[in-house]
Coordinates of C-alpha atoms in Angstrom, one line a residue:
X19 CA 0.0 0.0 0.0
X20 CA 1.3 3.4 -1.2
X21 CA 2.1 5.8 1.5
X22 CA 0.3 8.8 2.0
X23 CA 2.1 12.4 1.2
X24 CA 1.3 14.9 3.5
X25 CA 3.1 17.5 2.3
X26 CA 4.1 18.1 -1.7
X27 CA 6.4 20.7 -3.2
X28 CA 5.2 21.9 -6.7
X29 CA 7.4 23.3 -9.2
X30 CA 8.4 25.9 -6.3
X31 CA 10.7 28.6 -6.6
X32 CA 11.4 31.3 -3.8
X33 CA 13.3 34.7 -4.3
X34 CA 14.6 37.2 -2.2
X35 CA 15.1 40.9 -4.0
X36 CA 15.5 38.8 -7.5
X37 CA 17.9 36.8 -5.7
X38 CA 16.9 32.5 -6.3
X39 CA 17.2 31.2 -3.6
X40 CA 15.0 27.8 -4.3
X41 CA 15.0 27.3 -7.9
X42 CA 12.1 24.7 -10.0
X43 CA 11.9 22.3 -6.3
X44 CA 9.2 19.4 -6.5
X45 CA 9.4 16.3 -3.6
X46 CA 6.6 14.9 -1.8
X47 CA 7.0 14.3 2.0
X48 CA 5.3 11.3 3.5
X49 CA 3.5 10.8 7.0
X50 CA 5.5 9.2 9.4
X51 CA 9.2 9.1 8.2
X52 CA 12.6 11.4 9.3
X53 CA 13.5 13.3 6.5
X54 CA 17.0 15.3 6.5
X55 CA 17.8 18.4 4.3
X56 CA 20.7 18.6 3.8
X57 CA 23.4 20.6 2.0
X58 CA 25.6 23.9 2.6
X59 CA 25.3 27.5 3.9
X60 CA 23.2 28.9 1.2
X61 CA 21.8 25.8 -0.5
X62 CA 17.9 26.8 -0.2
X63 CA 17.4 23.6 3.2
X64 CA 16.1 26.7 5.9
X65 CA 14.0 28.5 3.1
X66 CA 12.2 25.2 2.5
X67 CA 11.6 25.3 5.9
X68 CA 10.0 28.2 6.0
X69 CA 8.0 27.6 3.4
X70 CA 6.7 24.3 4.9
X71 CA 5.8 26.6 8.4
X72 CA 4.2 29.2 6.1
X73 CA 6.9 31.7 7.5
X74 CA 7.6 32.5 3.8
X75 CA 5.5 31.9 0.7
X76 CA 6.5 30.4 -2.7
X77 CA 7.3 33.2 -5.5
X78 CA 6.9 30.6 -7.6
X79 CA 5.1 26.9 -7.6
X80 CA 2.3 25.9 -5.4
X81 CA 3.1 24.1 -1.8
X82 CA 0.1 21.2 -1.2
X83 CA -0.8 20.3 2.7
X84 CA -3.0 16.4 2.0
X85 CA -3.5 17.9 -1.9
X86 CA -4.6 21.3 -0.3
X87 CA -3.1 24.3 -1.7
X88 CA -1.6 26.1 1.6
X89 CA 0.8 29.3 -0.6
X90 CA -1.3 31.5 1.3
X91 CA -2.2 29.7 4.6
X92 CA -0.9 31.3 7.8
X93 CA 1.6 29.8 10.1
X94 CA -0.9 29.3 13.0
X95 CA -3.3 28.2 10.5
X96 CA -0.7 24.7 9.6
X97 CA -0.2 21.4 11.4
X98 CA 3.5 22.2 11.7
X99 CA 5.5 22.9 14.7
X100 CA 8.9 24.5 14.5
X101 CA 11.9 23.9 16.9
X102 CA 14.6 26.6 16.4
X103 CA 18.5 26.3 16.0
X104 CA 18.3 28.7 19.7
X105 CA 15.6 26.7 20.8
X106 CA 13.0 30.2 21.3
X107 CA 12.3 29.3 24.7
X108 CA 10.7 31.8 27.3
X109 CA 13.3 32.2 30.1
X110 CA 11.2 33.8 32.6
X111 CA 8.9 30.8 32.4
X112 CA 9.5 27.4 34.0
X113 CA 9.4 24.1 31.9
X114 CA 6.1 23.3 33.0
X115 CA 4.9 27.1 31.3
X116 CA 7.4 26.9 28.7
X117 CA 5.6 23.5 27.3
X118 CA 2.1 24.9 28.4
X119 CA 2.0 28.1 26.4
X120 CA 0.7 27.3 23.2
X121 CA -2.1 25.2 24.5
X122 CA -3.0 28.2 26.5
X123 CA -3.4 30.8 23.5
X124 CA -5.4 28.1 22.7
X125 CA -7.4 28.4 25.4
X126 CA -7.7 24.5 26.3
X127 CA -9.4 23.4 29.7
X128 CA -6.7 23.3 32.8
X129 CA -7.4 19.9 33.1
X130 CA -6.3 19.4 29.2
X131 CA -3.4 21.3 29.4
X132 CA -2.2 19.3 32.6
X133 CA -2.6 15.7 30.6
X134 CA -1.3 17.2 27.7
X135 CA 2.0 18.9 29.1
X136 CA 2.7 15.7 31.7
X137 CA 2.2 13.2 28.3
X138 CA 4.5 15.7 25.8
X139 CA 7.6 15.5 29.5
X140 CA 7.2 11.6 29.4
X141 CA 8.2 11.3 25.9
X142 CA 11.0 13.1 26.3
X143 CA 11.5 12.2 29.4
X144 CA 11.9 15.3 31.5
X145 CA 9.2 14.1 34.2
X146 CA 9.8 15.6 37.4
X147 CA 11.2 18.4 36.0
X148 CA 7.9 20.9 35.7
X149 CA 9.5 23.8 37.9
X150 CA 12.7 24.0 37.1
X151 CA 13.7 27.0 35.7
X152 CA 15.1 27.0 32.2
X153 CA 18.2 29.0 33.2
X154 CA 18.9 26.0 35.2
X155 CA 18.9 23.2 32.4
X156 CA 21.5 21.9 30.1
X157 CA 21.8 22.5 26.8
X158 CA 20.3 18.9 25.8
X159 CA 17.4 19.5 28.3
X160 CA 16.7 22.9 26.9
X161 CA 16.4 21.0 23.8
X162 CA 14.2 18.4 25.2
X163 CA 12.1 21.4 26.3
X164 CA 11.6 22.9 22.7
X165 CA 10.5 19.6 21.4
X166 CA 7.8 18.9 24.2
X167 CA 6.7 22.1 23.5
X168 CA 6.3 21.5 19.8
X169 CA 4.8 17.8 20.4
X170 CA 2.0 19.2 22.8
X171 CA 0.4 20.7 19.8
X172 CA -0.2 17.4 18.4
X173 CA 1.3 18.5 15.0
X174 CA 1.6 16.3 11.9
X175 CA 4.5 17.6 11.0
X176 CA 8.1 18.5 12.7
X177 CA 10.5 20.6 11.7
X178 CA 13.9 21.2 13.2
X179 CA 16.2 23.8 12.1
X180 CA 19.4 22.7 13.0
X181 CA 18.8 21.8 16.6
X182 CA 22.0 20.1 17.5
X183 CA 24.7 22.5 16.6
X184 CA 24.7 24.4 20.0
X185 CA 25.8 21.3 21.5
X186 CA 29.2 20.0 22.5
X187 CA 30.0 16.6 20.7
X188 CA 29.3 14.0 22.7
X189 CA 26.1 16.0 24.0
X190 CA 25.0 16.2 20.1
X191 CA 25.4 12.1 19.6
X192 CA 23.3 11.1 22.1
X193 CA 20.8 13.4 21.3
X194 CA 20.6 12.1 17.8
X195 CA 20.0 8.8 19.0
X196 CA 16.7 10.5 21.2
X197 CA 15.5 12.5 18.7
X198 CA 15.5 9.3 15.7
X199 CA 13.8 7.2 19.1
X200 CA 11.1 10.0 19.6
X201 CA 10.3 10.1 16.2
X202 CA 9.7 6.0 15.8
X203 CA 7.4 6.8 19.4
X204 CA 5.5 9.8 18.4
X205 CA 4.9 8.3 14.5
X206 CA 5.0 11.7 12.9
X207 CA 6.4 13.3 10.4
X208 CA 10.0 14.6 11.0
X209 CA 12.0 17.2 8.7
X210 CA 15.3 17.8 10.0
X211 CA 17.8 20.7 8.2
X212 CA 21.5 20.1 8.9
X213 CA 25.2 20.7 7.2
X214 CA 26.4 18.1 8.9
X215 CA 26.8 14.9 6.6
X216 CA 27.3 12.3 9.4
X217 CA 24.2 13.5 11.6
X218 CA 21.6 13.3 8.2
X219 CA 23.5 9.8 7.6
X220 CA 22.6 8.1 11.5
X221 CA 19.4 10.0 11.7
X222 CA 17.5 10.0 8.3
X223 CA 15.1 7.5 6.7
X224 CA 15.1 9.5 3.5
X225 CA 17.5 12.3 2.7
X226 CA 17.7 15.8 0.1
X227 CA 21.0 16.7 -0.8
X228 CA 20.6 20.4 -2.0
X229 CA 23.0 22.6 -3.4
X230 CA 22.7 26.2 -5.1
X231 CA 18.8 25.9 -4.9
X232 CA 18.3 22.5 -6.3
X233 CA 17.8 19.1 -5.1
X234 CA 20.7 17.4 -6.2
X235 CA 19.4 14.1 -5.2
X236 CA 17.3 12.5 -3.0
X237 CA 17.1 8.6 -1.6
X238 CA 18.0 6.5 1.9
X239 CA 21.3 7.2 3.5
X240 CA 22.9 3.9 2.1
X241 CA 21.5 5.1 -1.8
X242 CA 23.1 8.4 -0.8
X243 CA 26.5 7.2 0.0
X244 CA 26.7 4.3 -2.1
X245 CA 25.2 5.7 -4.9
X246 CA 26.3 9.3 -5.4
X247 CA 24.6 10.6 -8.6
X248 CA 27.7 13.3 -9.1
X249 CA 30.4 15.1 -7.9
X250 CA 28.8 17.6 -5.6
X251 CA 26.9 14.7 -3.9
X252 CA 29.9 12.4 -3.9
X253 CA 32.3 15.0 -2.0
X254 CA 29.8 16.4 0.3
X255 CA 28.7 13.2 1.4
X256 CA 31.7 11.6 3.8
X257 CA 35.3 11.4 2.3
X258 CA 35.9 10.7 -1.4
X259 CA 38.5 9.7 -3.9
X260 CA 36.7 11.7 -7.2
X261 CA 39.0 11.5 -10.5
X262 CA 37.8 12.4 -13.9
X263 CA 37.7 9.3 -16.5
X264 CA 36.6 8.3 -19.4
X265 CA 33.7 5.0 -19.7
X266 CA 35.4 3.0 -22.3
X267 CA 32.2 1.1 -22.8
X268 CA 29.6 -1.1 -20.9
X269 CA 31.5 -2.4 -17.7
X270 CA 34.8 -1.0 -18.4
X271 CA 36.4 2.3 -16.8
X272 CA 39.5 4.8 -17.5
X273 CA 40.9 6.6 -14.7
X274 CA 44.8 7.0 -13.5
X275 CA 46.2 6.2 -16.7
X276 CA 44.8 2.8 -17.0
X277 CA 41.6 0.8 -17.4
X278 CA 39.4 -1.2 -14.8
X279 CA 36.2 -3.4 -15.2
X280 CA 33.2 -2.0 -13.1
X281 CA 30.2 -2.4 -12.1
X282 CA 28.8 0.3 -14.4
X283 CA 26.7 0.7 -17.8
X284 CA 24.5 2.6 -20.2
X285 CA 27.2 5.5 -20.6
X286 CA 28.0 6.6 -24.2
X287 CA 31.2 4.4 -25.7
X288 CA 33.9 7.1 -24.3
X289 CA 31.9 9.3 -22.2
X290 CA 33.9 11.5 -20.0
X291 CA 32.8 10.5 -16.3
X292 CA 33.7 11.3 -12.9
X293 CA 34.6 8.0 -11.3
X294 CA 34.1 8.0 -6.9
X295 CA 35.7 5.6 -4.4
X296 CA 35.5 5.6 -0.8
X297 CA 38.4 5.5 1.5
X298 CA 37.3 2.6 3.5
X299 CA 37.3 0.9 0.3
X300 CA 40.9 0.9 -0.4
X301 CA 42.9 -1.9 0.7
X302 CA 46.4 -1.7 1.1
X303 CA 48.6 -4.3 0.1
X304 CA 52.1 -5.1 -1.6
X305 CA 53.4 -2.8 -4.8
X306 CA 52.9 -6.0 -7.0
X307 CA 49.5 -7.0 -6.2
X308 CA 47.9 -3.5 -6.2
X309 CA 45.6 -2.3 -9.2
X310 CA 47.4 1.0 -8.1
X311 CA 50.8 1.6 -7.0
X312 CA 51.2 5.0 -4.9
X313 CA 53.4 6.9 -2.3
X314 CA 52.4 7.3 1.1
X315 CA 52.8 11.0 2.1
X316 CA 51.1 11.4 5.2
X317 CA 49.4 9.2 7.8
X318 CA 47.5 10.1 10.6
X319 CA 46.0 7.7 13.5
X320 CA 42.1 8.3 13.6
X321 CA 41.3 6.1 16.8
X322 CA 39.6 3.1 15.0
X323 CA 41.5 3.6 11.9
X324 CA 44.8 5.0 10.0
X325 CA 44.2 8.0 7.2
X326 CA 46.5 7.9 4.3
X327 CA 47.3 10.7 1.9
X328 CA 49.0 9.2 -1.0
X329 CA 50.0 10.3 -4.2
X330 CA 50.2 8.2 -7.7
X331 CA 52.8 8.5 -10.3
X332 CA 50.4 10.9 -12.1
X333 CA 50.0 13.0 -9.6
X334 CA 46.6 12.3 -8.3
X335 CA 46.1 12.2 -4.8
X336 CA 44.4 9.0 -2.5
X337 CA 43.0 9.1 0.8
X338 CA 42.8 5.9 2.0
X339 CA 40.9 4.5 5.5
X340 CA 42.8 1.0 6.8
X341 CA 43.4 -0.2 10.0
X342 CA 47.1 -1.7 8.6
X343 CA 49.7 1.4 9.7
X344 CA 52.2 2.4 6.1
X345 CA 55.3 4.6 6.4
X346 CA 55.8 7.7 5.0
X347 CA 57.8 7.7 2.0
X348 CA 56.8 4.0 1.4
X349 CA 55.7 2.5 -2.0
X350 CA 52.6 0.4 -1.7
X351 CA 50.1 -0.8 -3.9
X352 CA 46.0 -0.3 -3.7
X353 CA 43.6 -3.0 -3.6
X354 CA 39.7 -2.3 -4.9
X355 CA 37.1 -4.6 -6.0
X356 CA 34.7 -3.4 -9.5
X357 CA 31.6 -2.8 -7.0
X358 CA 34.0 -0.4 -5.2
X359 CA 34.3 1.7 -7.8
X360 CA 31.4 4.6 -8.8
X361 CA 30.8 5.9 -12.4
X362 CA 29.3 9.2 -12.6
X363 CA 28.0 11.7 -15.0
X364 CA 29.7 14.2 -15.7
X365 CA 27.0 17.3 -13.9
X366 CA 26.7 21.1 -14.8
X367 CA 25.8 21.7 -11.1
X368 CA 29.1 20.6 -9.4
X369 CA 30.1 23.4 -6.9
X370 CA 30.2 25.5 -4.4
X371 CA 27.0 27.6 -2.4
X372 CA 26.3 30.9 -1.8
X373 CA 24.8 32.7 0.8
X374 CA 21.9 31.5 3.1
X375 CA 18.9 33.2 2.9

């Protein structure tokens, strides 16, 4: 059975003083799934936020809410809650108050507002912690805080502009694990915008890579990494060896001066490509026995691994991941299998943001 889209994008494109900011954008959101924007400072993730909280409207396009046109619905008028990168909370109030207040603009019955508040402080689990003043929680429990207030509301929807980067490192791992929990508990909606590649990876069940106002692709975190459908996507997304190459033919791959089978088709017979492989994938072994002989000129010890810089005899550079240590200065040869290497079209879009608006 086909899930249900609560939310769809249409053709949507949002500028500020003839600036694009969100150019052409169409996805569909579905009920009950974490989705992750994700890209870099200026890549269009916050002003699709906005858009989805009726904050902003759509130059552009048309924004549907359950096939409902919504371009000109109010914010107070959605089923969306926001919780903000600085969290918004009311310092003067306690937690109990700070939870409470939007049921009371709503004007719900005390008795309401108590089940409501003590229900939204269980699920993330802050009971026992009604009067405590806010000055006088951590950073993760302020968090905590700005989510209960969002949940009370009972929204379909969630959206989370960059919650976690306040907090120290440790602090911001754990809380990824609570917030992916609290979304399988509460069964709604999630839409998460971060820069951070590893936290959209852990978290997501579906991910948007944007970049310069476009969606540069969209899919699971495994289709994401595995799978990268160009450069942009293939760099920002954890480490990468990219080369440009040349697709021979069906199968059959040119990069470093010499050819490889692969795993790849339906390219035009000597199609310039952009070929990706991971670190992790790189095995180091002897000179002789390496589909690629290179030099290692740096090595640093990452805890559960050893990072290599190496060059080829061409010139091009390696990064390689491997929990066997090399010396630097020493000659050793690279090991890959053809599913470990990724053929890529060549895209116009490859590059840098701009500015966040």
């Amino acid at each position: 059975m086909e899930k249900e889209a609560i939310i769809r994008f249409e053709r949507v494109t949002k500028e500020y003083d003839g600036l694009v900011v969100l150019d052409d954008v169409s996805f569909e959101i579905e009920r009950g799934k974490f989705y992750t924007l994700l890209g870099p400072s200026g890549c269009g993730k916050t002003t699709i936020l906005r858009l989805i909280a009726g904050f902003a409207e759509p130059t552009k396009g048309t924004i549907y809410f359950h096939g409902k046109p919504v371009n000109h619905v109010p914010a107070n008028k959605r089923q969306v809650n926001t919780v903000f990168q600085d969290y918004a909370l009311f310092p003067h109030l306690n937690v109990f108050e700070n939870v409470a207040f939007g049921l009371r603009i709503k004007k719900k019955k005390r008795s309401e507002i108590e089940e409501k508040v003590q229900q939204a402080l269980r699920f993330v689990n802050l009971e026992g912690y009604e009067n405590r003043s806010i000055q006088e929680m951590s950073g993760g429990q302020r968090q905590r805080v700005a989510i209960a207030r969002a949940i009370v509301n009972e929204p379909e929807v969630l959206l989370l502009d960059e919650p976690l980067s306040a907090l120290d490192l440790k602090l911001r791992t754990e809380m990824q694990y609570e917030l992916r929990e609290l979304q399988r508990r509460l069964g709604i909606t999630f839409i998460f915008v971060t820069h951070d590649q590893e936290e959209a990876l852990a978290m997501s069940d579906q991910i948007f890579v944007l970049n310069k106002g476009k969606i540069q692709q969209s899919g699971t975190p495994k289709d994401i990494y595995d799978e990268p459908v160009n450069r942009f996507v293939a760099d920002f997304i954890g480490e990468s060896n990219i080369l440009r190459g040349t697709m021979i033919e069906d199968y059959l791959v040119e990069f470093a001066g010499k050819r490889f089978t692969c795993v790849d088709k339906g390219f035009r017979p000597n199609e310039p490509v952009d070929v990706v492989i991971r670190p992790e994938d790189l095995e180091i072994t002897t000179k002789d026995q390496g589909k690629l002989q290179v030099r290692v000129d740096s090595q640093l010890f990452r805890g559960v691994h050893y990072e290599l810089c190496c060059y080829d005899e061409d010139g091009n550079e390696w990064l390689v991941h491997s929990t066997k240590k090399a010396e630097v200065g020493e000659e050793i040869g690279l090991y890959f299998d053809p599913e470990d290497i990724h053929v890529m079209h060549i895209s116009e879009d490859d590059g840098e943001g701009s500015d966040e608006k």
